[in-house]
Structures are given as C-alpha cells and as structure tokens.
mmCIF file of C-alpha atoms in Angstrom:
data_model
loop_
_atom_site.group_PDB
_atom_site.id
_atom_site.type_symbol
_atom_site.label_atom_id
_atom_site.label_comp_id
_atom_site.label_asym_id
_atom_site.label_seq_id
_atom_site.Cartn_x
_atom_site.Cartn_y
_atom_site.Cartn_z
ATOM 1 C CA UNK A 1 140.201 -166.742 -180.174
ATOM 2 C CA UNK A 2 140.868 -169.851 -181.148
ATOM 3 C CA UNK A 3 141.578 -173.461 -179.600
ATOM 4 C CA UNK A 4 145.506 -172.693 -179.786
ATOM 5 C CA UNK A 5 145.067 -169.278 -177.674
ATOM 6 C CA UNK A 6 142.827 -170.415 -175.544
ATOM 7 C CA UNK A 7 144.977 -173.219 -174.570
ATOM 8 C CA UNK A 8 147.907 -170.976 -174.346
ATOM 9 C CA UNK A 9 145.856 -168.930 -171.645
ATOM 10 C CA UNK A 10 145.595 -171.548 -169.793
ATOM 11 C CA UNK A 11 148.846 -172.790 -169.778
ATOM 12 C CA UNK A 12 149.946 -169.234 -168.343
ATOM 13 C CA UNK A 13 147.810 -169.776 -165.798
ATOM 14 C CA UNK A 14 149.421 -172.970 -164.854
ATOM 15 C CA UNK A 15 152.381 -171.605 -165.126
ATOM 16 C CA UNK A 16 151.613 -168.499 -162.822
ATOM 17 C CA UNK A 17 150.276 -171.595 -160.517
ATOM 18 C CA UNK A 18 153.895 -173.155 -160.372
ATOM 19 C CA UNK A 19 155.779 -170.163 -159.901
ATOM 20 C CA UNK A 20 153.336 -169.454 -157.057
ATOM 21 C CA UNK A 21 154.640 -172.835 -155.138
ATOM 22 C CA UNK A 22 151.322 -174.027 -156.070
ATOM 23 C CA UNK A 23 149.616 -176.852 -158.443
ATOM 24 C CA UNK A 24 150.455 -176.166 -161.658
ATOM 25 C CA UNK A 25 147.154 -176.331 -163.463
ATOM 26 C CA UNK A 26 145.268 -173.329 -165.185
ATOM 27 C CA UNK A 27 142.332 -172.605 -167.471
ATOM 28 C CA UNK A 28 140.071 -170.419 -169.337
ATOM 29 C CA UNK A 29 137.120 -170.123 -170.392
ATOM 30 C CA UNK A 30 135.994 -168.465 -173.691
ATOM 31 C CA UNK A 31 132.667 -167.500 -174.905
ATOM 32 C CA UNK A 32 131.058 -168.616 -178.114
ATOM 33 C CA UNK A 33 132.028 -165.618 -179.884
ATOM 34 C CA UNK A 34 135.719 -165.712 -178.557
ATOM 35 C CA UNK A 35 135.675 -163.767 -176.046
ATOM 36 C CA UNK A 36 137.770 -164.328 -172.496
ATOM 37 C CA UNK A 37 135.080 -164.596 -169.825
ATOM 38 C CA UNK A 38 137.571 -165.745 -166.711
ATOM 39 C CA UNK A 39 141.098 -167.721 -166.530
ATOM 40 C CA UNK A 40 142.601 -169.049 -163.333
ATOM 41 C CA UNK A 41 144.760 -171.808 -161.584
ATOM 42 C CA UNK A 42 144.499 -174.108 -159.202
ATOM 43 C CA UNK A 43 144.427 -172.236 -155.485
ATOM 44 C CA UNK A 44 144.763 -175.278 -153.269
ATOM 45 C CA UNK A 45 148.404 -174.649 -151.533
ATOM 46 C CA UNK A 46 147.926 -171.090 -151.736
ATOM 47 C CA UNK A 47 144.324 -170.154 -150.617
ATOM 48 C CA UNK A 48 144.189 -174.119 -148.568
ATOM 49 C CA UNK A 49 141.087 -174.367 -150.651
ATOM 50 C CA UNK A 50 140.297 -177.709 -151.698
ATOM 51 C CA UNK A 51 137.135 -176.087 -154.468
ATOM 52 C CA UNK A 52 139.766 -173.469 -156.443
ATOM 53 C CA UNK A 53 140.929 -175.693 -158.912
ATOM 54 C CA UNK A 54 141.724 -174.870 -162.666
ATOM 55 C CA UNK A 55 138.390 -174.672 -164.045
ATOM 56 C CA UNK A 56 136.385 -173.938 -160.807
ATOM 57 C CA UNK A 57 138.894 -170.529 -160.363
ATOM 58 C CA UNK A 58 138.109 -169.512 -164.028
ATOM 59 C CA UNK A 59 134.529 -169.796 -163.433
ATOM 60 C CA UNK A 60 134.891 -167.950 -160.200
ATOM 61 C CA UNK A 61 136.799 -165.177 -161.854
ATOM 62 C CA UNK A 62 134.210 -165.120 -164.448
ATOM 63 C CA UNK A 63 131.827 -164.108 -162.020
ATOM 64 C CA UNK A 64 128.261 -164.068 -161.812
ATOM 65 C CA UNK A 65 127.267 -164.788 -165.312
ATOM 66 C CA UNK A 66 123.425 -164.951 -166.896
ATOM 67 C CA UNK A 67 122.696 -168.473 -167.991
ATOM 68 C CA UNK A 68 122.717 -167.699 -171.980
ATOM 69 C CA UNK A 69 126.474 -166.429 -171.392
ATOM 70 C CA UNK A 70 128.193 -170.097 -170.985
ATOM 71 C CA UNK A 71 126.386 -171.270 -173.967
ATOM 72 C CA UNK A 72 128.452 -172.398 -176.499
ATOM 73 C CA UNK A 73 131.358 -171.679 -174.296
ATOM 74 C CA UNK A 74 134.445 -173.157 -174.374
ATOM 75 C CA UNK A 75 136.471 -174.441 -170.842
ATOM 76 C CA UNK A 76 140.505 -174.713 -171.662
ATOM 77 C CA UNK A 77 142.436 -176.522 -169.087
ATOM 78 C CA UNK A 78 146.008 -177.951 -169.275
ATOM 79 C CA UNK A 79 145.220 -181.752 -167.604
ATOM 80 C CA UNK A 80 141.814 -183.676 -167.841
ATOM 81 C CA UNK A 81 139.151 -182.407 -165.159
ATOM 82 C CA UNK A 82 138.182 -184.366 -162.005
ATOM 83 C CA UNK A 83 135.208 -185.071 -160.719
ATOM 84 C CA UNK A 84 134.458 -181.697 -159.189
ATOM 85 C CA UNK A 85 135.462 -179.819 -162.244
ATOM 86 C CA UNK A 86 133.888 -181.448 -164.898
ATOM 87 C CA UNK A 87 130.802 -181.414 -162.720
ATOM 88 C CA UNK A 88 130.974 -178.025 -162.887
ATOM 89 C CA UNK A 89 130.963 -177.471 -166.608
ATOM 90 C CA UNK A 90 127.964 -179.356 -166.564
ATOM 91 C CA UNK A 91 126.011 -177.561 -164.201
ATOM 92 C CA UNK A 92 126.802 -174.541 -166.352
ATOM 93 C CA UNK A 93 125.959 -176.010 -169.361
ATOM 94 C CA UNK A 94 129.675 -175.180 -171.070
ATOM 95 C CA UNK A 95 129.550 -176.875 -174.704
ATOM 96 C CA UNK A 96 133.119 -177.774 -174.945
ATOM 97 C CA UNK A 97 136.094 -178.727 -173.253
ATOM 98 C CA UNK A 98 139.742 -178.704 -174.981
ATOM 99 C CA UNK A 99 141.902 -180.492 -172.967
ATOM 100 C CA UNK A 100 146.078 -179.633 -172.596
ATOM 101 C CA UNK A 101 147.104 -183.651 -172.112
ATOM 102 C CA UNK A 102 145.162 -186.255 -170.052
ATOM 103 C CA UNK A 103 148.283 -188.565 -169.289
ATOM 104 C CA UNK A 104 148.757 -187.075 -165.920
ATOM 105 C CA UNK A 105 145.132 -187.439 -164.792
ATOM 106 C CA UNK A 106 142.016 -188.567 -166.539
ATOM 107 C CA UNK A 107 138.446 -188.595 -164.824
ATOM 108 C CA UNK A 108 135.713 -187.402 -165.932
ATOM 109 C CA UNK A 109 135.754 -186.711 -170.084
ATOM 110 C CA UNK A 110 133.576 -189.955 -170.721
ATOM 111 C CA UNK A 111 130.940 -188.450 -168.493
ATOM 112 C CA UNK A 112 131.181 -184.941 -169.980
ATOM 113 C CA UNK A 113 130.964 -187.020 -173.433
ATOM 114 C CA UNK A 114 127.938 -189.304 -172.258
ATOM 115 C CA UNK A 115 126.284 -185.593 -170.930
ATOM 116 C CA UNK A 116 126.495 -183.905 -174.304
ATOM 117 C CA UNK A 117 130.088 -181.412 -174.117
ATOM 118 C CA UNK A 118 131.913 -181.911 -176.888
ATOM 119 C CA UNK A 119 135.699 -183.143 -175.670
ATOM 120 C CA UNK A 120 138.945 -182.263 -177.413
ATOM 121 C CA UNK A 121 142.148 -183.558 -176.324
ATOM 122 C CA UNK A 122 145.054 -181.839 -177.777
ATOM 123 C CA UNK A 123 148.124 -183.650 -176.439
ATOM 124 C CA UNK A 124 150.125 -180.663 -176.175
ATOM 125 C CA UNK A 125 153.862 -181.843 -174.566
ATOM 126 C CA UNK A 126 154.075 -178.530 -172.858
ATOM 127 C CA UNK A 127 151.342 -179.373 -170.364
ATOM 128 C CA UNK A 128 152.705 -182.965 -169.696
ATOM 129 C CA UNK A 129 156.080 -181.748 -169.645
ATOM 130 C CA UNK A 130 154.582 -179.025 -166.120
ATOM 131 C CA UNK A 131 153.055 -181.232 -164.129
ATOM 132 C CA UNK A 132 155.705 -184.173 -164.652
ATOM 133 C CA UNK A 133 158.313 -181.457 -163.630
ATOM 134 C CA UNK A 134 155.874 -180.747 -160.644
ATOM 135 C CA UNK A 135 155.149 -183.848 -159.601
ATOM 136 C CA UNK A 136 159.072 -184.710 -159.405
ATOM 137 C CA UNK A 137 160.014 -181.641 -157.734
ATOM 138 C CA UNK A 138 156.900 -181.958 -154.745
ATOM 139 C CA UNK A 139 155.458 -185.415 -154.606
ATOM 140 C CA UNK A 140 153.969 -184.615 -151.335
ATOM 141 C CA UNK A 141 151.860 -181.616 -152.898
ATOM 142 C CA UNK A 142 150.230 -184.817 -155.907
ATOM 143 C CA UNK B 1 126.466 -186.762 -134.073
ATOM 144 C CA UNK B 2 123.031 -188.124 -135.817
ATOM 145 C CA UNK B 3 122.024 -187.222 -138.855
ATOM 146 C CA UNK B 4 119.652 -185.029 -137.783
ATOM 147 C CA UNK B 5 121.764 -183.067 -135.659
ATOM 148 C CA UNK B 6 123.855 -182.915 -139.007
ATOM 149 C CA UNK B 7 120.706 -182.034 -141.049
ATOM 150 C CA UNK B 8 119.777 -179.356 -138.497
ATOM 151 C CA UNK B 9 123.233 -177.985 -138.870
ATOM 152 C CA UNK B 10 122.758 -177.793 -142.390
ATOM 153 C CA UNK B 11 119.253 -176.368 -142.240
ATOM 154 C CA UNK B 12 120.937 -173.512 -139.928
ATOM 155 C CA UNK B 13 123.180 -172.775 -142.569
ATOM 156 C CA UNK B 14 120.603 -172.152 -145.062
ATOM 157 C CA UNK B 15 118.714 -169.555 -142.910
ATOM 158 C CA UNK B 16 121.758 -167.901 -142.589
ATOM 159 C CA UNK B 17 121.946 -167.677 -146.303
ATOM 160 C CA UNK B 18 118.353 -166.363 -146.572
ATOM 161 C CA UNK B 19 118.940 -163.735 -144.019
ATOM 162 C CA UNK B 20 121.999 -162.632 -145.660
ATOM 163 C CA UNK B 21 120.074 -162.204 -148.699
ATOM 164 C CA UNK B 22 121.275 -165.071 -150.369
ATOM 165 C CA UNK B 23 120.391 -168.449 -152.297
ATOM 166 C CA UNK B 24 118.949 -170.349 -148.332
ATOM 167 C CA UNK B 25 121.591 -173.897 -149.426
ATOM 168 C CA UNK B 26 123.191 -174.772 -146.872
ATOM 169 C CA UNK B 27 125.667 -177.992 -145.925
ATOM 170 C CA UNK B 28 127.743 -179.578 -143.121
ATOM 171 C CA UNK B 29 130.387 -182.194 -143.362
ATOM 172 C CA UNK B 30 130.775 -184.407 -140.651
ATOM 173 C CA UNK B 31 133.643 -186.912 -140.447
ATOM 174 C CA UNK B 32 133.425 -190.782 -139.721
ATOM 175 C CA UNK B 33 133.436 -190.598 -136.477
ATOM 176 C CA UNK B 34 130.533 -187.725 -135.993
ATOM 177 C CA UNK B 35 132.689 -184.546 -136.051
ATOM 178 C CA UNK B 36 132.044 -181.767 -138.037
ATOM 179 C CA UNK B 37 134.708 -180.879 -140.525
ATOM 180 C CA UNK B 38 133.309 -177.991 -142.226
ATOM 181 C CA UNK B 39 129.960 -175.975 -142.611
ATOM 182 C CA UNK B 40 128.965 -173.422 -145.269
ATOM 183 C CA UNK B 41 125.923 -171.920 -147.318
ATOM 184 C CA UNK B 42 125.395 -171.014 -150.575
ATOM 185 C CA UNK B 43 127.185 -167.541 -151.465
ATOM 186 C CA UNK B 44 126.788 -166.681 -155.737
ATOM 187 C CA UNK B 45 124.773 -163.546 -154.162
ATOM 188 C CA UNK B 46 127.058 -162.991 -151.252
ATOM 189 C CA UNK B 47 130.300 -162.953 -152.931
ATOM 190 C CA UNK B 48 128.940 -163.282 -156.484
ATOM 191 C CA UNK B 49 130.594 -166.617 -156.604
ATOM 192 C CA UNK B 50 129.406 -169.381 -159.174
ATOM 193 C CA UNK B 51 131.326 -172.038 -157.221
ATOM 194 C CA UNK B 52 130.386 -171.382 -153.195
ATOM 195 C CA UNK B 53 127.218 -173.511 -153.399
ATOM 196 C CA UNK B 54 126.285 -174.844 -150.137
ATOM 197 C CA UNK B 55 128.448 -178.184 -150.007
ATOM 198 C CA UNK B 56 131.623 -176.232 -151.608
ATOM 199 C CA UNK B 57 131.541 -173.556 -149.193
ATOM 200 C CA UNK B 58 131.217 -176.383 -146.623
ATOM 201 C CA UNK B 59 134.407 -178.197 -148.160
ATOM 202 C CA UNK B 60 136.472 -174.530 -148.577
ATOM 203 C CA UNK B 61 135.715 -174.094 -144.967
ATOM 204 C CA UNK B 62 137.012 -177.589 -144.004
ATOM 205 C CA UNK B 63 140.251 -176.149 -145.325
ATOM 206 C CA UNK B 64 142.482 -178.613 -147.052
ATOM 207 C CA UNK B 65 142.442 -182.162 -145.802
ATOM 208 C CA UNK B 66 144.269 -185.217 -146.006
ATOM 209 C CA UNK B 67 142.591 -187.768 -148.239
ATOM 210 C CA UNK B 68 141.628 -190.069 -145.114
ATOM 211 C CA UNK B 69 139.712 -187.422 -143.549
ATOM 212 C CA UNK B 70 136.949 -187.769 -146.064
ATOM 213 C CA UNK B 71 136.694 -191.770 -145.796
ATOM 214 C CA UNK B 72 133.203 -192.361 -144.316
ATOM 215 C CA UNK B 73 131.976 -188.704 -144.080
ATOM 216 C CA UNK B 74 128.507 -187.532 -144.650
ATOM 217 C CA UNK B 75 127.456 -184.467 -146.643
ATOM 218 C CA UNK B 76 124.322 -183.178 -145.708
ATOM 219 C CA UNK B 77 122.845 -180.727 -147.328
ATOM 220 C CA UNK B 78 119.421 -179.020 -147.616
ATOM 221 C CA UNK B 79 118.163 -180.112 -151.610
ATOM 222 C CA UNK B 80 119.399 -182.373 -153.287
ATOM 223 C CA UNK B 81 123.217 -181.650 -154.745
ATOM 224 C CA UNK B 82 123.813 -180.433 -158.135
ATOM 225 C CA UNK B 83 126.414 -181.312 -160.775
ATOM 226 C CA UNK B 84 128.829 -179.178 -159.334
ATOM 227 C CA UNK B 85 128.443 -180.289 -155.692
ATOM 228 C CA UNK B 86 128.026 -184.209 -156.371
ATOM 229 C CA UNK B 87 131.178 -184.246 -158.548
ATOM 230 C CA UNK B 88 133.204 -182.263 -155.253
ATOM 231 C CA UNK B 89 131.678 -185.290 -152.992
ATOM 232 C CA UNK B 90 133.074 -187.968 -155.401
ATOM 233 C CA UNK B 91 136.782 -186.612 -155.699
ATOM 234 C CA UNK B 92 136.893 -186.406 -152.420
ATOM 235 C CA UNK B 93 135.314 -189.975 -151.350
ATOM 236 C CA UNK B 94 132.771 -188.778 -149.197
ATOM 237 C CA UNK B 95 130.937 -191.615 -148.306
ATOM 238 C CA UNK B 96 127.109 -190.524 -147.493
ATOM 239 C CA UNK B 97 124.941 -187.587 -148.699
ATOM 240 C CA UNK B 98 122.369 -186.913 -146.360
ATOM 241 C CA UNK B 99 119.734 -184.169 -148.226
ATOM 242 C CA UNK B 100 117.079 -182.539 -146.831
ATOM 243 C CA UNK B 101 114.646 -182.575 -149.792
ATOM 244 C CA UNK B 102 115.107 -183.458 -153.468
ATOM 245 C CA UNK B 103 111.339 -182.012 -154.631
ATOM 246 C CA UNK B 104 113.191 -178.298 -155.149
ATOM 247 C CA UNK B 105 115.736 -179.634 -157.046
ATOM 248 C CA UNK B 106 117.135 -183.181 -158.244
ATOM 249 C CA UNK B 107 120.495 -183.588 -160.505
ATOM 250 C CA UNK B 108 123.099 -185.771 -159.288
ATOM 251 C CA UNK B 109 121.252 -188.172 -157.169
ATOM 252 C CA UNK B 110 121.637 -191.321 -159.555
ATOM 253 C CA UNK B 111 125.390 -190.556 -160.103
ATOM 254 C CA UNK B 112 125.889 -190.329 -156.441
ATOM 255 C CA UNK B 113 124.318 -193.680 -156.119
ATOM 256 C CA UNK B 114 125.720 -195.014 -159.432
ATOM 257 C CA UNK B 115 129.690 -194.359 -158.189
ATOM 258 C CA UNK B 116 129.122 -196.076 -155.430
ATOM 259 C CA UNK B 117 127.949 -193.094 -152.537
ATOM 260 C CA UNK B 118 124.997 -193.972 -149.841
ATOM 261 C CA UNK B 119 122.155 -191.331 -150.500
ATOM 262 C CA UNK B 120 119.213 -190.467 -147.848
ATOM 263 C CA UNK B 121 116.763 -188.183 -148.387
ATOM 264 C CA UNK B 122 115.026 -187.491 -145.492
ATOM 265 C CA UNK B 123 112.211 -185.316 -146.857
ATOM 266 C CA UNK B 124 112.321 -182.446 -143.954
ATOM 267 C CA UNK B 125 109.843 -180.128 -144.425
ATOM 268 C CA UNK B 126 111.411 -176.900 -143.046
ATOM 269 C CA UNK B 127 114.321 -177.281 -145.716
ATOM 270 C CA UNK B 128 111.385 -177.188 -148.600
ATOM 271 C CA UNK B 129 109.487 -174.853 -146.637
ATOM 272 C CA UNK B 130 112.790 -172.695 -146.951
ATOM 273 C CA UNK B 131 113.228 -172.960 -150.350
ATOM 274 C CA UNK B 132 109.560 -172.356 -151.316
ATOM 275 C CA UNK B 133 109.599 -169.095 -149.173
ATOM 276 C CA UNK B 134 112.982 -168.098 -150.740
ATOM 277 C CA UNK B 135 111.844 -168.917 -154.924
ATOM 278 C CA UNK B 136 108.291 -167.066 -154.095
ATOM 279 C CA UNK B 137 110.027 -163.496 -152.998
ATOM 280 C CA UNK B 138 112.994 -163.716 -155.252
ATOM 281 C CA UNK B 139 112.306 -165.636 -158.436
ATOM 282 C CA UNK B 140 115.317 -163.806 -160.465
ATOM 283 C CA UNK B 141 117.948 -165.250 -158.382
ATOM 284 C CA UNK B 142 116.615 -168.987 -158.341
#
C-alpha cells in the first residue's frame, strides 16, 4: 500500500479510539513490501495503560516479529510520536515514519531524523481536525 | 526505600522472568518519596509482546498516573534501558534510572543523561550473572 492507505489505516484506528471514549490516536505499520503487519490506537483510558499508545499498540498487535521483518518498514500514525513511541521505532529499527499532522504534539521526529528514519509529515487536516475536536470535548483526558 | 532495596526488587523481577521462561529484565518504579509505584519483567516470550520490556511492564502495572506522580521517581532496572524503555522514562519525567549492569547491553544511557535524567549504574553482579546464565541456554531469544 501506499503512504495515502497507510495513513488512512491509521486514521481508522484513531477514529475507533474516539468512539471508544478514548485518545483519539491510531497507527499502522506496513512492511517494506506493503504489507499490514499490525494497526492500533491509543489504549490509555480504556486498558489504564500508560505504554498502549498509537504506535506501541500496532507493534503489539504485530506481534512477535523476526528482526529482518521491520526492515524497511513503514510506522503511520495520525500526530507526531512522543518520547516513548518514537523510541520504540528505533529499537526496532523501522525505516520510516509518515506522520498525520504534528501541530497537536511534536517530540521526537528530530531524534528519529538525527538516528537515521526517514520522517514524512503529511499535514493531513483530518488528523488535526480529531484531536482538536478531542481535546475540546475532554480537556481533562490531554 | 534505598536503592538497593529498589535494585533487589528489580533483580526479583528478573528471576521471575527466567523462571517463567522468559527474557530475566526486570524493573521497579519507586516514587519520590521511596514507594513503589509499579513492578514488572520483561514478557515478549510470555505474552509474545514486543512492548512489555521490563520498565514498560513496570509502568503498565503502575496503572495510569497523574503527571506529578512521576516527578522524582527512580527506574531501576536490571541492564541498562533500551530505546524503547529510555524514551517511556523521558515522557513520563522520571527523574533517576538506577541499572543494574550496562556490560549486557548499553543504548540509551547518553540520552538519558543528555535530557537531563540522573543515571547510576551500580554494576551488581547477580543481575549480569542473570543475564549471562539466561543468553548461554537460550541464545535464539536474546
């Protein structure tokens, strides 16, 4: 699939996040050759788990995966990844991250950059337009 | 508590892991004022999860906190952290990282250090003594 799908994945998932009461942030993670390996959203309100975020959930529902399959991966998420998140691309050695908007949060894409993942930032209004609907509607929960 | 009845804590948690079958990581969060928030162990084998290392499974367990909870906590943990792990101590302000050893594995020492987190290693011998036992009967899953 391409960059446009993949994003589109994960802004189901982030959607499917929201209309669980939860954070509305989702993403997906695609192989080199195009293939879905895991998509997810963020878990926090609805597991209490402060590791299930967007990316972290796609990697878990990726499962265990050999080394050689995140290479040349790409990691699809609808804001910017934090700290935790964008440490885990690294550890796993994912080759590019495409990024919904990064208006709402930005953290850690100049470290991914300085570590070697290629970083796309798409700007896509629909992503913005989520989590500013979110963040009115449950301050408390951002 | 001390940091070696945090350590020790820690170091419990890993032999749990290794008796379980599993990757023998193992962490404990302990709040500012010496109380423990959360312990956990490694569990990709367990639950064939790529994101319960030892200090995630020892911040899902702490449940979800408010933000003030982690000011001047300690993470200790059994080798050093990974990419994963030390980004998941920086978003959520932990303060210290206490590690057992950093000879089985080093990553994300210098970042700690570089955003600002205290970092001990104490050099323990039963955590690399673990570790050495655990990579000598089951190379394939380290």
């Amino acid at each position: 699939m391409d960059d446009t799908a993949g994003l589109a994945i994960a802004l189901e998932e982030a959607q499917a996040g929201y209309n669980e009461g939860g954070i509305p942030i989702g993403a997906a993670l695609v192989s080199k050759d195009g293939k879905l390996l895991g998509r997810g959203h963020n878990m926090r309100v609805q597991l209490g788990s402060p590791i299930h975020h967007g990316e972290t959930s796609a990697l878990y529902n990726s499962g265990r995966l050999p080394a050689k399959a995140y290479e040349g991966s790409t990691m699809y998420t609808t804001p910017s990844p934090c700290d935790m998140c964008t440490g885990a691309c690294l550890l796993y050695g994912i080759s590019r991250a495409v990024i919904g908007e990064n208006k709402t949060f930005l953290s850690g894409e100049a470290y991914l950059k300085s570590r070697g993942v290629q970083v796309r930032v798409v700007d896509d209004p629909r992503c913005k337009a989520l989590m500013d609907r979110f963040i009115e509607e449950k301050p408390e929960l951002w």
